[in-house]
PDB file of C-alpha atoms in Angstrom:
ATOM      1  CA  VAL A   3      97.485 195.375 222.297  1.00 84.00           C
ATOM      2  CA  VAL A   4      93.900 194.522 223.387  1.00 91.00           C
ATOM      3  CA  PHE A   5      91.087 197.525 223.944  1.00 93.00           C
ATOM      4  CA  GLY A   6      92.228 199.331 227.419  1.00 91.00           C
ATOM      5  CA  SER A   7      95.604 198.885 226.502  1.00 94.00           C
ATOM      6  CA  LYS A   8      97.895 201.405 225.909  1.00 93.00           C
ATOM      7  CA  CYS A   9     101.274 201.501 223.170  1.00 94.00           C
ATOM      8  CA  VAL A  10     104.477 204.046 222.390  1.00 94.00           C
ATOM      9  CA  VAL A  11     105.073 204.598 219.032  1.00 93.00           C
ATOM     10  CA  SER A  12     108.404 205.862 217.311  1.00 93.00           C
ATOM     11  CA  CYS A  13     110.561 206.444 214.433  1.00 93.00           C
ATOM     12  CA  SER A  14     110.951 203.372 212.105  1.00 93.00           C
ATOM     13  CA  VAL A  15     114.033 202.779 210.992  1.00 94.00           C
ATOM     14  CA  GLY A  16     116.304 204.855 208.893  1.00 95.00           C
ATOM     15  CA  PHE A  17     113.883 207.784 210.562  1.00 95.00           C
ATOM     16  CA  GLU A  18     114.942 209.749 214.681  1.00 93.00           C
ATOM     17  CA  LEU A  19     112.843 212.072 216.517  1.00 93.00           C
ATOM     18  CA  SER A  20     112.851 215.462 215.166  1.00 92.00           C
ATOM     19  CA  ASP A  21     114.443 218.309 217.797  1.00 90.00           C
ATOM     20  CA  GLY A  22     111.269 218.659 220.282  1.00 86.00           C
ATOM     21  CA  SER A  23     110.020 215.790 220.059  1.00 86.00           C
ATOM     22  CA  SER A  24     109.513 212.201 221.460  1.00 90.00           C
ATOM     23  CA  THR A  25     107.382 208.555 221.742  1.00 90.00           C
ATOM     24  CA  GLN A  26     104.369 209.416 221.655  1.00 91.00           C
ATOM     25  CA  GLU A  27     101.875 207.210 223.617  1.00 91.00           C
ATOM     26  CA  TRP A  28      98.201 205.223 221.183  1.00 93.00           C
ATOM     27  CA  GLU A  29      95.315 204.097 223.847  1.00 93.00           C
ATOM     28  CA  CYS A  30      93.132 201.167 222.135  1.00 94.00           C
ATOM     29  CA  ALA A  31      89.966 203.053 222.877  1.00 94.00           C
ATOM     30  CA  TRP A  32      86.379 202.930 221.151  1.00 93.00           C
ATOM     31  CA  ASP A  33      86.414 204.750 217.949  1.00 92.00           C
ATOM     32  CA  ALA A  34      82.564 206.644 217.832  1.00 93.00           C
ATOM     33  CA  ALA A  35      83.020 207.601 214.365  1.00 92.00           C
ATOM     34  CA  ALA A  36      84.481 203.728 212.580  1.00 91.00           C
ATOM     35  CA  GLN A  37      81.950 202.270 215.307  1.00 94.00           C
ATOM     36  CA  LYS A  38      85.298 200.109 216.960  1.00 94.00           C
ATOM     37  CA  VAL A  39      88.469 199.681 218.943  1.00 94.00           C
ATOM     38  CA  ALA A  40      91.282 201.783 216.956  1.00 94.00           C
ATOM     39  CA  LEU A  41      95.081 202.627 217.979  1.00 93.00           C
ATOM     40  CA  GLN A  42      94.540 206.490 219.111  1.00 93.00           C
ATOM     41  CA  GLY A  43      97.371 209.109 219.240  1.00 92.00           C
ATOM     42  CA  GLN A  44      99.188 211.178 218.074  1.00 90.00           C
ATOM     43  CA  LEU A  45     102.186 210.757 215.264  1.00 91.00           C
ATOM     44  CA  PRO A  46     105.379 211.817 216.525  1.00 92.00           C
ATOM     45  CA  ASP A  47     107.424 214.014 214.763  1.00 93.00           C
ATOM     46  CA  CYS A  48     110.368 212.532 212.647  1.00 94.00           C
ATOM     47  CA  GLU A  49     113.524 212.635 209.895  1.00 95.00           C
ATOM     48  CA  PRO A  50     115.610 210.606 208.086  1.00 96.00           C
ATOM     49  CA  LEU A  51     118.860 209.333 208.860  1.00 96.00           C
ATOM     50  CA  PRO A  52     121.036 210.747 205.979  1.00 96.00           C
ATOM     51  CA  CYS A  53     122.755 208.271 204.260  1.00 96.00           C
ATOM     52  CA  GLU A  54     126.237 207.674 205.407  1.00 94.00           C
ATOM     53  CA  PHE A  55     127.376 204.601 203.698  1.00 95.00           C
ATOM     54  CA  ASN A  56     128.765 203.821 200.250  1.00 94.00           C
ATOM     55  CA  LEU A  57     128.493 207.096 199.492  1.00 94.00           C
ATOM     56  CA  PRO A  58     130.125 207.784 195.656  1.00 93.00           C
ATOM     57  CA  ALA A  59     133.735 208.119 196.199  1.00 91.00           C
ATOM     58  CA  SER A  60     135.947 207.798 192.893  1.00 92.00           C
ATOM     59  CA  VAL A  61     137.308 210.510 190.503  1.00 92.00           C
ATOM     60  CA  LYS A  62     135.439 209.547 188.279  1.00 94.00           C
ATOM     61  CA  LEU A  63     132.509 210.469 189.685  1.00 95.00           C
ATOM     62  CA  SER A  64     130.213 213.725 190.592  1.00 94.00           C
ATOM     63  CA  HIS A  65     126.865 212.799 192.945  1.00 96.00           C
ATOM     64  CA  ASN A  66     124.246 215.158 194.798  1.00 96.00           C
ATOM     65  CA  CYS A  67     123.764 212.216 197.533  1.00 96.00           C
ATOM     66  CA  THR A  68     125.502 214.197 200.177  1.00 95.00           C
ATOM     67  CA  GLY A  69     122.785 214.257 203.056  1.00 94.00           C
ATOM     68  CA  VAL A  70     120.997 212.467 201.380  1.00 96.00           C
ATOM     69  CA  GLY A  71     117.740 210.530 203.949  1.00 96.00           C
ATOM     70  CA  THR A  72     116.668 207.410 203.952  1.00 96.00           C
ATOM     71  CA  GLY A  73     114.176 206.806 201.452  1.00 96.00           C
ATOM     72  CA  GLN A  74     115.353 209.176 198.893  1.00 97.00           C
ATOM     73  CA  HIS A  75     117.121 209.361 195.870  1.00 97.00           C
ATOM     74  CA  CYS A  76     120.399 210.617 194.131  1.00 97.00           C
ATOM     75  CA  VAL A  77     121.312 210.957 191.202  1.00 97.00           C
ATOM     76  CA  THR A  78     124.757 209.829 190.092  1.00 96.00           C
ATOM     77  CA  GLN A  79     127.552 210.862 187.071  1.00 95.00           C
ATOM     78  CA  CYS A  80     130.127 210.769 185.417  1.00 95.00           C
ATOM     79  CA  ALA A  81     132.351 213.233 186.200  1.00 94.00           C
ATOM     80  CA  PRO A  82     133.794 215.905 183.258  1.00 93.00           C
ATOM     81  CA  GLY A  83     136.065 214.025 180.736  1.00 94.00           C
ATOM     82  CA  TYR A  84     134.728 210.812 181.179  1.00 95.00           C
ATOM     83  CA  GLY A  85     131.323 208.935 179.372  1.00 94.00           C
ATOM     84  CA  GLY A  86     129.149 206.971 181.244  1.00 93.00           C
ATOM     85  CA  THR A  87     125.133 206.785 182.034  1.00 94.00           C
ATOM     86  CA  THR A  88     124.215 208.309 184.308  1.00 95.00           C
ATOM     87  CA  GLN A  89     122.180 205.812 187.277  1.00 96.00           C
ATOM     88  CA  ILE A  90     119.899 206.899 190.528  1.00 97.00           C
ATOM     89  CA  LEU A  91     120.970 205.795 193.997  1.00 97.00           C
ATOM     90  CA  GLN A  92     118.315 205.219 197.427  1.00 97.00           C
ATOM     91  CA  CYS A  93     119.827 205.704 199.976  1.00 97.00           C
ATOM     92  CA  GLY A  94     118.294 202.829 202.310  1.00 96.00           C
ATOM     93  CA  SER A  95     117.090 202.725 205.861  1.00 95.00           C
ATOM     94  CA  ASP A  96     120.465 201.371 207.023  1.00 96.00           C
ATOM     95  CA  GLN A  97     121.478 204.042 205.945  1.00 95.00           C
ATOM     96  CA  TYR A  98     123.865 202.364 202.781  1.00 96.00           C
ATOM     97  CA  LEU A  99     123.085 204.271 199.043  1.00 96.00           C
ATOM     98  CA  VAL A 100     121.756 201.498 196.700  1.00 96.00           C
ATOM     99  CA  GLY A 101     122.373 201.211 193.517  1.00 95.00           C
ATOM    100  CA  GLU A 102     123.632 200.729 190.490  1.00 94.00           C
ATOM    101  CA  LYS A 103     127.264 203.556 190.369  1.00 93.00           C
ATOM    102  CA  PRO A 104     128.088 204.057 186.493  1.00 94.00           C
ATOM    103  CA  THR A 105     131.050 202.295 184.605  1.00 93.00           C
ATOM    104  CA  CYS A 106     132.843 206.039 183.602  1.00 95.00           C
ATOM    105  CA  GLY A 107     135.794 205.886 180.769  1.00 94.00           C
ATOM    106  CA  GLY A 108     137.997 208.851 179.463  1.00 95.00           C
ATOM    107  CA  ILE A 109     136.703 210.893 177.295  1.00 95.00           C
ATOM    108  CA  ALA A 110     138.904 210.367 174.156  1.00 96.00           C
ATOM    109  CA  CYS A 111     140.590 213.166 172.354  1.00 96.00           C
ATOM    110  CA  PRO A 112     139.733 215.076 169.147  1.00 95.00           C
ATOM    111  CA  SER A 113     143.433 214.779 166.922  1.00 94.00           C
ATOM    112  CA  ARG A 114     145.399 218.124 167.406  1.00 94.00           C
ATOM    113  CA  HIS A 115     146.611 218.790 163.682  1.00 94.00           C
ATOM    114  CA  VAL A 116     149.390 220.579 162.562  1.00 95.00           C
ATOM    115  CA  THR A 117     151.937 221.085 159.824  1.00 95.00           C
ATOM    116  CA  HIS A 118     155.184 218.813 159.949  1.00 96.00           C
ATOM    117  CA  VAL A 119     153.502 217.157 162.993  1.00 97.00           C
ATOM    118  CA  GLU A 120     153.285 213.449 163.640  1.00 96.00           C
ATOM    119  CA  ASP A 121     151.890 211.884 167.191  1.00 96.00           C
ATOM    120  CA  THR A 122     151.097 209.053 169.244  1.00 97.00           C
ATOM    121  CA  CYS A 123     148.079 210.520 170.201  1.00 96.00           C
ATOM    122  CA  ALA A 124     145.549 208.075 168.587  1.00 95.00           C
ATOM    123  CA  ASN A 125     143.021 206.554 170.935  1.00 93.00           C
ATOM    124  CA  THR A 126     144.834 209.696 173.747  1.00 96.00           C
ATOM    125  CA  THR A 127     141.634 209.878 176.933  1.00 96.00           C
ATOM    126  CA  PHE A 128     141.070 212.312 179.631  1.00 96.00           C
ATOM    127  CA  SER A 129     144.314 212.558 182.155  1.00 94.00           C
ATOM    128  CA  SER A 130     146.370 210.568 180.480  1.00 96.00           C
ATOM    129  CA  SER A 131     149.617 212.071 177.711  1.00 97.00           C
ATOM    130  CA  CYS A 132     150.971 211.205 174.309  1.00 97.00           C
ATOM    131  CA  PHE A 133     153.854 212.275 172.652  1.00 98.00           C
ATOM    132  CA  ALA A 134     154.754 214.912 169.545  1.00 97.00           C
ATOM    133  CA  MET A 135     156.820 215.011 167.071  1.00 97.00           C
ATOM    134  CA  CYS A 136     158.283 215.930 164.059  1.00 97.00           C
ATOM    135  CA  GLU A 137     157.443 213.970 160.594  1.00 96.00           C
ATOM    136  CA  GLN A 138     159.928 212.442 158.672  1.00 96.00           C
ATOM    137  CA  GLY A 139     162.411 215.427 157.087  1.00 95.00           C
ATOM    138  CA  TYR A 140     162.159 217.906 159.268  1.00 97.00           C
ATOM    139  CA  SER A 141     164.031 217.824 162.702  1.00 96.00           C
ATOM    140  CA  GLY A 142     162.947 219.412 166.826  1.00 96.00           C
ATOM    141  CA  THR A 143     162.707 218.591 169.286  1.00 96.00           C
ATOM    142  CA  ALA A 144     159.056 216.179 170.851  1.00 97.00           C
ATOM    143  CA  GLU A 145     156.208 216.878 173.611  1.00 97.00           C
ATOM    144  CA  SER A 146     154.400 215.772 175.974  1.00 98.00           C
ATOM    145  CA  TRP A 147     150.308 216.211 174.846  1.00 98.00           C
ATOM    146  CA  SER A 148     148.050 215.492 177.916  1.00 97.00           C
ATOM    147  CA  CYS A 149     144.052 215.397 176.705  1.00 97.00           C
ATOM    148  CA  GLY A 150     142.498 217.906 179.114  1.00 95.00           C
ATOM    149  CA  LEU A 151     139.371 219.656 179.822  1.00 93.00           C
ATOM    150  CA  ASN A 152     137.533 222.727 178.372  1.00 89.00           C
ATOM    151  CA  TRP A 153     134.995 224.776 179.652  1.00 87.00           C
ATOM    152  CA  THR A 154     133.145 226.021 176.773  1.00 83.00           C
ATOM    153  CA  GLY A 155     130.616 228.328 178.898  1.00 79.00           C
ATOM    154  CA  ASP A 156     126.827 226.760 179.564  1.00 77.00           C
ATOM    155  CA  SER A 157     127.248 223.994 182.225  1.00 74.00           C
ATOM    156  CA  LEU A 158     129.032 222.503 179.009  1.00 84.00           C
ATOM    157  CA  TRP A 159     133.223 220.333 178.995  1.00 87.00           C
ATOM    158  CA  THR A 160     135.162 219.091 176.276  1.00 91.00           C
ATOM    159  CA  VAL A 161     137.980 217.169 175.785  1.00 94.00           C
ATOM    160  CA  SER A 162     141.782 218.306 174.004  1.00 95.00           C
ATOM    161  CA  LEU A 163     144.634 217.330 173.350  1.00 96.00           C
ATOM    162  CA  GLU A 164     146.782 220.370 175.458  1.00 96.00           C
ATOM    163  CA  GLY A 165     150.910 221.000 174.951  1.00 97.00           C
ATOM    164  CA  LEU A 166     153.328 222.441 173.265  1.00 97.00           C
ATOM    165  CA  THR A 167     154.111 222.785 169.914  1.00 97.00           C
ATOM    166  CA  PRO A 168     157.112 221.403 168.146  1.00 97.00           C
ATOM    167  CA  GLU A 169     159.356 223.655 166.332  1.00 96.00           C
ATOM    168  CA  CYS A 170     159.783 222.526 162.369  1.00 96.00           C
ATOM    169  CA  ALA A 171     162.456 222.815 160.607  1.00 96.00           C
ATOM    170  CA  ALA A 172     162.971 220.941 157.094  1.00 96.00           C
ATOM    171  CA  GLU A 173     166.177 218.944 157.533  1.00 95.00           C
ATOM    172  CA  PRO A 174     168.454 220.224 154.145  1.00 93.00           C
ATOM    173  CA  CYS A 175     169.784 217.570 152.266  1.00 89.00           C
ATOM    174  CA  LEU A 176     173.394 216.545 152.373  1.00 84.00           C
ATOM    175  CA  TYR A 177     173.835 213.659 150.303  1.00 83.00           C
ATOM    176  CA  ASN A 178     173.451 212.724 146.737  1.00 80.00           C
ATOM    177  CA  PHE A 179     173.294 215.986 145.148  1.00 78.00           C
ATOM    178  CA  PRO A 180     175.370 215.531 141.507  1.00 79.00           C
ATOM    179  CA  VAL A 181     178.561 216.024 140.611  1.00 73.00           C
TER     180      VAL A 181
END
């Protein structure tokens, strides 16, 4: 742009004109305060475009990325019941969220100790199941236990094994009675 000519100024890529705003005409003119030729005009009122692509989409994730606009950041973390590292994503001018999403795995459920019951629950993680049955010398019906979420208050979730406890009765001795 040379002295005396004009140009049109609009929003950068990733931004749009705000309601009621329009592109602005700038002129290359003499700036008396600076004592040199400079572009002069008013900047248009622009707002960031919201990110619409590559939003976190997994039951294992929670985020605050909805509505985040160009140049803004959001936090993605593992949803309750899952463990992993929190990550920060950024909205690019192409409306894509960029950054590494967390890798989240189910949190292991702690053991559930019940007298005369054994289980297959070692290494059972959130959202998976295992079985509980009576130990040797006792009889009863096996039950399915699942690793589920529990609300503990203060925004805290824990996982625990949930399900009916097998009712185990001692088996009677029927053999090898002395005669």
